[in-house]
mmCIF file of C-alpha atoms in Angstrom:
data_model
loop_
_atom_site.group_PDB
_atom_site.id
_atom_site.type_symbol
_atom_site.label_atom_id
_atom_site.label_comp_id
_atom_site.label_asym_id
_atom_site.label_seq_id
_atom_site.Cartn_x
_atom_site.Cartn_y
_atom_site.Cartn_z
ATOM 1 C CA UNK A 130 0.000 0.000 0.000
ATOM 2 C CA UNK A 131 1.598 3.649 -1.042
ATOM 3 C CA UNK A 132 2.718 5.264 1.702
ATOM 4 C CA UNK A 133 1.065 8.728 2.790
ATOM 5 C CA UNK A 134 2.498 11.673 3.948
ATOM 6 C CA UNK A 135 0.826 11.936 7.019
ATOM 7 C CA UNK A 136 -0.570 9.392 8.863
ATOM 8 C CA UNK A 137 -2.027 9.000 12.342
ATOM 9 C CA UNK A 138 -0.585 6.315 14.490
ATOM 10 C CA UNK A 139 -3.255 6.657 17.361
ATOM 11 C CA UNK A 140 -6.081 3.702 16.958
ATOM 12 C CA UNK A 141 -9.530 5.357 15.035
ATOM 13 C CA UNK A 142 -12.650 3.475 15.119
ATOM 14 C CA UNK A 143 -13.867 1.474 11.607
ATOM 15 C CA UNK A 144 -17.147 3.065 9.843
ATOM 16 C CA UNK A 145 -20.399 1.321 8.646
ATOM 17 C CA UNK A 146 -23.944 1.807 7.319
ATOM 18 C CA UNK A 147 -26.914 0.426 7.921
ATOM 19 C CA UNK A 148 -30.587 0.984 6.355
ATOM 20 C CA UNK A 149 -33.722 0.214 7.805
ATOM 21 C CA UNK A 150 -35.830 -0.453 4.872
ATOM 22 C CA UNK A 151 -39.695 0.346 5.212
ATOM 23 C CA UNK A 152 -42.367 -0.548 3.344
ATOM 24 C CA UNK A 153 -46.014 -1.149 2.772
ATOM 25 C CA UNK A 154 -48.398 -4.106 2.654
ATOM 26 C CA UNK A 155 -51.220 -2.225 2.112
ATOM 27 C CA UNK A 156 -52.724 -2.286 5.909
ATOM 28 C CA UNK A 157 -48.958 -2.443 8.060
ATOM 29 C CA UNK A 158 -45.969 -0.923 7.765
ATOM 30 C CA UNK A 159 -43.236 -3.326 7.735
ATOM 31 C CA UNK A 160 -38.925 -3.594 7.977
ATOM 32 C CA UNK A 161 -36.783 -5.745 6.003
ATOM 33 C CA UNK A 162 -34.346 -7.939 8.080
ATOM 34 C CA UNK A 163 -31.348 -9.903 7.564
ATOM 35 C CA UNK A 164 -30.500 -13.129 9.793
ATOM 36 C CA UNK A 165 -26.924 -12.856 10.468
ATOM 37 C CA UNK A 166 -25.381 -15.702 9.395
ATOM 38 C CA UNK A 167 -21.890 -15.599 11.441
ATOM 39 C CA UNK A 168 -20.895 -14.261 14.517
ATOM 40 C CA UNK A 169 -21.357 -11.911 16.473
ATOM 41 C CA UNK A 170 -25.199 -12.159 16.971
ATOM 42 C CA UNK A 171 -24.996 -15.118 14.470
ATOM 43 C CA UNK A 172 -28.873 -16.331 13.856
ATOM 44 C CA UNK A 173 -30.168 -13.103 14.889
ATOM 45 C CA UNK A 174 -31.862 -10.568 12.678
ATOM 46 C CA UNK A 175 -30.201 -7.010 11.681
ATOM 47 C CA UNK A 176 -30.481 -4.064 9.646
ATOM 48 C CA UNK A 177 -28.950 -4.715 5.850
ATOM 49 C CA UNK A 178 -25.052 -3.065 6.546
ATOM 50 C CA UNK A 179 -21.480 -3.157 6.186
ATOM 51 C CA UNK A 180 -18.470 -1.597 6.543
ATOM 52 C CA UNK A 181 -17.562 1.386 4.262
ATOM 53 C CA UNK A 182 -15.234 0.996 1.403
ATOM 54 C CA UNK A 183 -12.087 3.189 1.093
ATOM 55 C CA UNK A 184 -12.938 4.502 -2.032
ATOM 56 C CA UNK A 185 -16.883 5.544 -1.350
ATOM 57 C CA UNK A 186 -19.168 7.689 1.137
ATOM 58 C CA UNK A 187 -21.145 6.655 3.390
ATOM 59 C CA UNK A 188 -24.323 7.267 1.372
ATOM 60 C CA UNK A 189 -22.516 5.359 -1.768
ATOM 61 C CA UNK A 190 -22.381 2.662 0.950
ATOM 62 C CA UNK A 191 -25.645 2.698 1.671
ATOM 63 C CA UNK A 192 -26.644 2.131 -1.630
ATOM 64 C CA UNK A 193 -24.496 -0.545 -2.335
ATOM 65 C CA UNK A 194 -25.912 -2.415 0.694
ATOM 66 C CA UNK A 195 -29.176 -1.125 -0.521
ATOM 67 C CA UNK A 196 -29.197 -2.394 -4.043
ATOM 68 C CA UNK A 197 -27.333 -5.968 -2.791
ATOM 69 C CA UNK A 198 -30.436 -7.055 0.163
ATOM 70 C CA UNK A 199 -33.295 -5.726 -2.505
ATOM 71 C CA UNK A 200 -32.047 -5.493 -5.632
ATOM 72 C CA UNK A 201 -33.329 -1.799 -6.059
ATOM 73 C CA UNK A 202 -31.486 1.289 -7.337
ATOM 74 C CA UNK A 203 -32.680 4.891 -7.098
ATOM 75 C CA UNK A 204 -35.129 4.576 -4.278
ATOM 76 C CA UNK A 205 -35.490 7.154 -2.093
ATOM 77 C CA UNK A 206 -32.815 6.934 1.144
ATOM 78 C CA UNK A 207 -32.226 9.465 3.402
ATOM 79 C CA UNK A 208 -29.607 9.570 6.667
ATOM 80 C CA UNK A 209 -31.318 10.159 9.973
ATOM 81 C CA UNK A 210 -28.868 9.611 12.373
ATOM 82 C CA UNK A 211 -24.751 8.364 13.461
ATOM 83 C CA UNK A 212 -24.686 5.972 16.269
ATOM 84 C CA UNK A 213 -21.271 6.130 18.106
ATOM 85 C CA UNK A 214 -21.803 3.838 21.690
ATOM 86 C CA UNK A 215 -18.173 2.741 22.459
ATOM 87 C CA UNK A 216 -19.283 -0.760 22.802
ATOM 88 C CA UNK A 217 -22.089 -1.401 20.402
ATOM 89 C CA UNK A 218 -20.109 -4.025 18.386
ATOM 90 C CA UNK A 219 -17.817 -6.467 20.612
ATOM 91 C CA UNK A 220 -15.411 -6.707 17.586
ATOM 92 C CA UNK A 221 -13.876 -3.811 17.544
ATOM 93 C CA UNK A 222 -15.002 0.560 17.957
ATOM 94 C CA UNK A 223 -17.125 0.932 14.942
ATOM 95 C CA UNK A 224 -19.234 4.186 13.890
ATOM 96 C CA UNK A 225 -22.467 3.375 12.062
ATOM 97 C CA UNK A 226 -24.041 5.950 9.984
ATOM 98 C CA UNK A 227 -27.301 5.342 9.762
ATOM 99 C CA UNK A 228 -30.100 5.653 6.920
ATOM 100 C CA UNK A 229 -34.017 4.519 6.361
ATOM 101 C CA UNK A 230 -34.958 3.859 2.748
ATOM 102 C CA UNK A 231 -38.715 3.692 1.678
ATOM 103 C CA UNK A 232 -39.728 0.732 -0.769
ATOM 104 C CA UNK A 233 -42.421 -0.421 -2.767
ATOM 105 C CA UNK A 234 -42.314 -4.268 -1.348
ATOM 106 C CA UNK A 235 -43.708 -5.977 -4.890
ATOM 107 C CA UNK A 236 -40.256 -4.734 -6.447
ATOM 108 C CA UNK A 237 -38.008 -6.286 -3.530
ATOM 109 C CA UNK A 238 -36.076 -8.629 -5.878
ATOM 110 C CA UNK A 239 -33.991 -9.838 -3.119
ATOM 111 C CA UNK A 240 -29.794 -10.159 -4.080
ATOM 112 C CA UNK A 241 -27.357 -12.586 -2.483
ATOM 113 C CA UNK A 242 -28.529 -12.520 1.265
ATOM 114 C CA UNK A 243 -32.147 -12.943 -0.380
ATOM 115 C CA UNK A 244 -32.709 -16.731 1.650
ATOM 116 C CA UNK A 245 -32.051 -14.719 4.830
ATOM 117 C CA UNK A 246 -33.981 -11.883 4.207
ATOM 118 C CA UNK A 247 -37.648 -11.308 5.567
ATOM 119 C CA UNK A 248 -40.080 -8.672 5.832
ATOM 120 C CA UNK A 249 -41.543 -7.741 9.462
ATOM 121 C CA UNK A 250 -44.761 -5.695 10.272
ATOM 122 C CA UNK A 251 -43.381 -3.280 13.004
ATOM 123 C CA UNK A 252 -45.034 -3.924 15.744
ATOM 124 C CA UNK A 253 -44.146 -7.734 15.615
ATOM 125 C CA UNK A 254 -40.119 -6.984 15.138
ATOM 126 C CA UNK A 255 -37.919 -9.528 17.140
ATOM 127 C CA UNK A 256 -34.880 -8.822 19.342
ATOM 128 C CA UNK A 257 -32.238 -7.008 17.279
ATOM 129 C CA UNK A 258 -28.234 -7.519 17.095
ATOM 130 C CA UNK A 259 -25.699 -5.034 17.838
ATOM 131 C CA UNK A 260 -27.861 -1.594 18.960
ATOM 132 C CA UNK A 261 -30.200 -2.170 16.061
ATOM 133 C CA UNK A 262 -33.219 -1.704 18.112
ATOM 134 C CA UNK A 263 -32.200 2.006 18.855
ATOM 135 C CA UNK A 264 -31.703 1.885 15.553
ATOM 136 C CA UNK A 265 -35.279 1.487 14.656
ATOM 137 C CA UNK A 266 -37.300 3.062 17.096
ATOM 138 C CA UNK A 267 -34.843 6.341 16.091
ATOM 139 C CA UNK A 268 -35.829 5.492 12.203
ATOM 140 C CA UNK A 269 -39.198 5.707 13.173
ATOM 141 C CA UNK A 270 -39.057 9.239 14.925
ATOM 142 C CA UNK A 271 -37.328 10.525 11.905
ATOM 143 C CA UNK A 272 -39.488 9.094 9.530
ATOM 144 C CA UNK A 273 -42.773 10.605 11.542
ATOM 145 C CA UNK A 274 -41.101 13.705 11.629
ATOM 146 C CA UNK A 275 -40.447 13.713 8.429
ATOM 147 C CA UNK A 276 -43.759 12.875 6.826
ATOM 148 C CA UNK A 277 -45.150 15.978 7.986
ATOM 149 C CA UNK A 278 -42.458 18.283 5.977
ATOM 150 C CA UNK A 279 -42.373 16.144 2.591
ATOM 151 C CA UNK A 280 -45.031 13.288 1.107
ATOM 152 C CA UNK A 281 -42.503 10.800 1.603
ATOM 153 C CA UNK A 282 -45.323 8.272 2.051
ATOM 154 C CA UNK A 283 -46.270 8.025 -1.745
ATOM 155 C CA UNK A 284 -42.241 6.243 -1.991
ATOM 156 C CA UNK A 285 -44.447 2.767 -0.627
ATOM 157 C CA UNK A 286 -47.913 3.211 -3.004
ATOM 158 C CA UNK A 287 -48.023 2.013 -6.237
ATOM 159 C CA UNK A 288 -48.022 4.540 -9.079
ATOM 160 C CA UNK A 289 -52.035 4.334 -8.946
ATOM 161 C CA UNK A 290 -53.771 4.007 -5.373
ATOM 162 C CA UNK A 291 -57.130 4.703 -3.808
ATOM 163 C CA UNK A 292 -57.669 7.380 -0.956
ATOM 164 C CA UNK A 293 -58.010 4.545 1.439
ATOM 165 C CA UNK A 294 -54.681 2.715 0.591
ATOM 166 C CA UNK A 295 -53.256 6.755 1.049
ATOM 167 C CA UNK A 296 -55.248 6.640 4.301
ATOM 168 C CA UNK A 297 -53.976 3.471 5.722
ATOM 169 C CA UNK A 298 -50.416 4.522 4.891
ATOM 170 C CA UNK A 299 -50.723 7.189 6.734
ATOM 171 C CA UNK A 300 -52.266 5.793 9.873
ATOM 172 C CA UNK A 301 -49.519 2.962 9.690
ATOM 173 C CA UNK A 302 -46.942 5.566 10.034
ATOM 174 C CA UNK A 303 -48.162 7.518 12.546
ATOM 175 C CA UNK A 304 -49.908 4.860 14.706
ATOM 176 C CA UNK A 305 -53.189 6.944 15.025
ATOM 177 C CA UNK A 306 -56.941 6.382 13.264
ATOM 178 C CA UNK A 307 -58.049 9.130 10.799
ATOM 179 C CA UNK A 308 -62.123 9.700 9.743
ATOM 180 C CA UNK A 309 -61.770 9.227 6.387
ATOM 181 C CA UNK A 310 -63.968 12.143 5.319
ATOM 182 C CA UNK A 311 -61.668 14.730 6.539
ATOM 183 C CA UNK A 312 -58.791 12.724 5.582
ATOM 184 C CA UNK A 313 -59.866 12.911 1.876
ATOM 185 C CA UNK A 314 -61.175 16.539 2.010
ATOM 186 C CA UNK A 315 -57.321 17.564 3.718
ATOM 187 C CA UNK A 316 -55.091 15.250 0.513
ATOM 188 C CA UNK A 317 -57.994 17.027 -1.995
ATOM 189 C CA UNK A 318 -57.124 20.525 -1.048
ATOM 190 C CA UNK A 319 -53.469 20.131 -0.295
ATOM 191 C CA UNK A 320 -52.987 19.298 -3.827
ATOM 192 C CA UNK A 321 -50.788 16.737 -3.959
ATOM 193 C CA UNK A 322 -53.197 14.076 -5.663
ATOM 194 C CA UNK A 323 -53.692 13.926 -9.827
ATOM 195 C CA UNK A 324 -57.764 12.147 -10.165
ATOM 196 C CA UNK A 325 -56.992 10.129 -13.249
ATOM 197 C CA UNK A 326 -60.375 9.836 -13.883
ATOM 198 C CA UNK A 327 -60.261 6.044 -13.500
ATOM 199 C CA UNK A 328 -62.310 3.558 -10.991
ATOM 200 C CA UNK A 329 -61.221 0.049 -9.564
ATOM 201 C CA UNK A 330 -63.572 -2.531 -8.236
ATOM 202 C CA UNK A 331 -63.219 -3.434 -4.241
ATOM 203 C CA UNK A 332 -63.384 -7.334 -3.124
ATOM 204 C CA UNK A 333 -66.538 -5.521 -1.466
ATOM 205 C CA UNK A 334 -67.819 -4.732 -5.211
ATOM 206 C CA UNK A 335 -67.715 -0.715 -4.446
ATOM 207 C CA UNK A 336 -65.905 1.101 -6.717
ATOM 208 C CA UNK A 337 -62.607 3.394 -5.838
ATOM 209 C CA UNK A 338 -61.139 6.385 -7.548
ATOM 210 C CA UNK A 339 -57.847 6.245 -8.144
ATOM 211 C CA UNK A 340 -55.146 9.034 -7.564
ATOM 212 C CA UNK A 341 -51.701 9.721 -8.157
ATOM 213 C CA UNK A 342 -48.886 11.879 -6.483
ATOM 214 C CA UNK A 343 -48.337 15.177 -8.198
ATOM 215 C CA UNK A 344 -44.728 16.424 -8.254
ATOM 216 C CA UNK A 345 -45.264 19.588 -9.555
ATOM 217 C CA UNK A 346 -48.211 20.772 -7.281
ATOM 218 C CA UNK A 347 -46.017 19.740 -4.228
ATOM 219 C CA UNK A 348 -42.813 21.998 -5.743
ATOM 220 C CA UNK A 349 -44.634 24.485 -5.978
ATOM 221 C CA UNK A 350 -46.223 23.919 -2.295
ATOM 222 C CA UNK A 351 -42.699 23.196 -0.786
ATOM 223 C CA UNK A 352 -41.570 26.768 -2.453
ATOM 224 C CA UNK A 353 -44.207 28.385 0.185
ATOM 225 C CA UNK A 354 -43.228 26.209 2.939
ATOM 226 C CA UNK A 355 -44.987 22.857 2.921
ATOM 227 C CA UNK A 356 -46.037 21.630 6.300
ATOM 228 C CA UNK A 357 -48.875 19.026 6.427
ATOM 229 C CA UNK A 358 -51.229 18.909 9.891
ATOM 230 C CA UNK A 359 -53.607 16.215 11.355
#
């Protein structure tokens, strides 16, 4: 290995990522786990992660890991937090910087940790490895916080969905029951729907419109200072 010109002989701690990767069933919000396979915490379940490459950042990492556990590029991933507890991994001092990524779970392809890999609703998440269970519950303050400041939540829809799948997103996320008249009246005015003028039939037999996000509208919004309220 070349030789720098400077370099620090004191011990520095190793640096990893790790993405908690949400989606949507339709009714419950769910994570995507990885059963560890070798030790430490071997046969437990994790967050997809590793440690960083020399020649990438840490959100170039994430992406990597990202695109490996689902087989997805160019979903949306954003950092929330860096977790630096001196003894969170018993191998050695390691620095995780952590991200949440929001998925549409029909296009989960799965790569080479696919067999070990298994979506969890999350309220029905097992023990964790390393600190991953801070991990979470932080993922899921940042994600709360951040539906309210941009429509995130449209990332786990498909490209077409009804006001009640929109509805039961939203209640997933935030834990809390909505009356679904004003719920529809609020999405209606914000904006932030396209009607495309096209119905689907219910296992009930009633008929739903269908809607889809509007990118523009919300620009536009976010320009004046988008903040959505319950």
């Amino acid at each position: 290995m070349e030789e720098k010109k400077y370099c620090y002989a004191y011990p520095h701690p190793s640096v990893t990522t790790d993405c908690v990767i949400f989606g949507f069933d339709g009714t419950k919000l769910n994570v995507l786990l990885v059963e560890r396979g070798v030790e430490p915490y071997k046969g437990r379940w994790a967050f997809p992660g590793g440690f960083m490459k020399m020649n990438e950042t840490a959100l170039e990492g994430a992406k990597r890991e990202l695109e490996e556990e689902t087989g997805l590029k160019d979903v949306y991933i954003k950092q929330f937090h860096a977790f630096t507890g001196v003894e969170r991994d018993p191998r050695e001092r390691v620095i995780t910087i952590a991200y949440y990524a929001l998925v549409r779970i029909s296009e989960v392809k799965g790569g080479d940790d696919a067999a070990k890999a298994e979506w969890f609703p999350i309220n029905s998440v097992p023990s964790l490895a390393f600190d991953h269970d801070l991990i979470l519950r932080e993922a899921l303050d940042a994600l709360r916080r951040q539906i309210h400041f941009e429509p995130i939540g449209f990332q786990l829809l498909p490209e077409k969905f009804t006001m009640t799948q929109l509805q039961h997103l939203y209640e997933a996320i935030l834990g809390v029951k909505f009356d679904r008249r004003n719920f529809s009246n609020k999405m209606l005015k914000l904006g932030l729907l396209t009607d495309l003028d096209e119905r689907i039939t219910l296992v009930n037999k009633k008929e739903a419109f269908l809607y889809k996000f509007n990118p523009e509208n919300y620009a536009f919004l976010k320009e004046k200072g988008f903040r959505l309220e319950f």
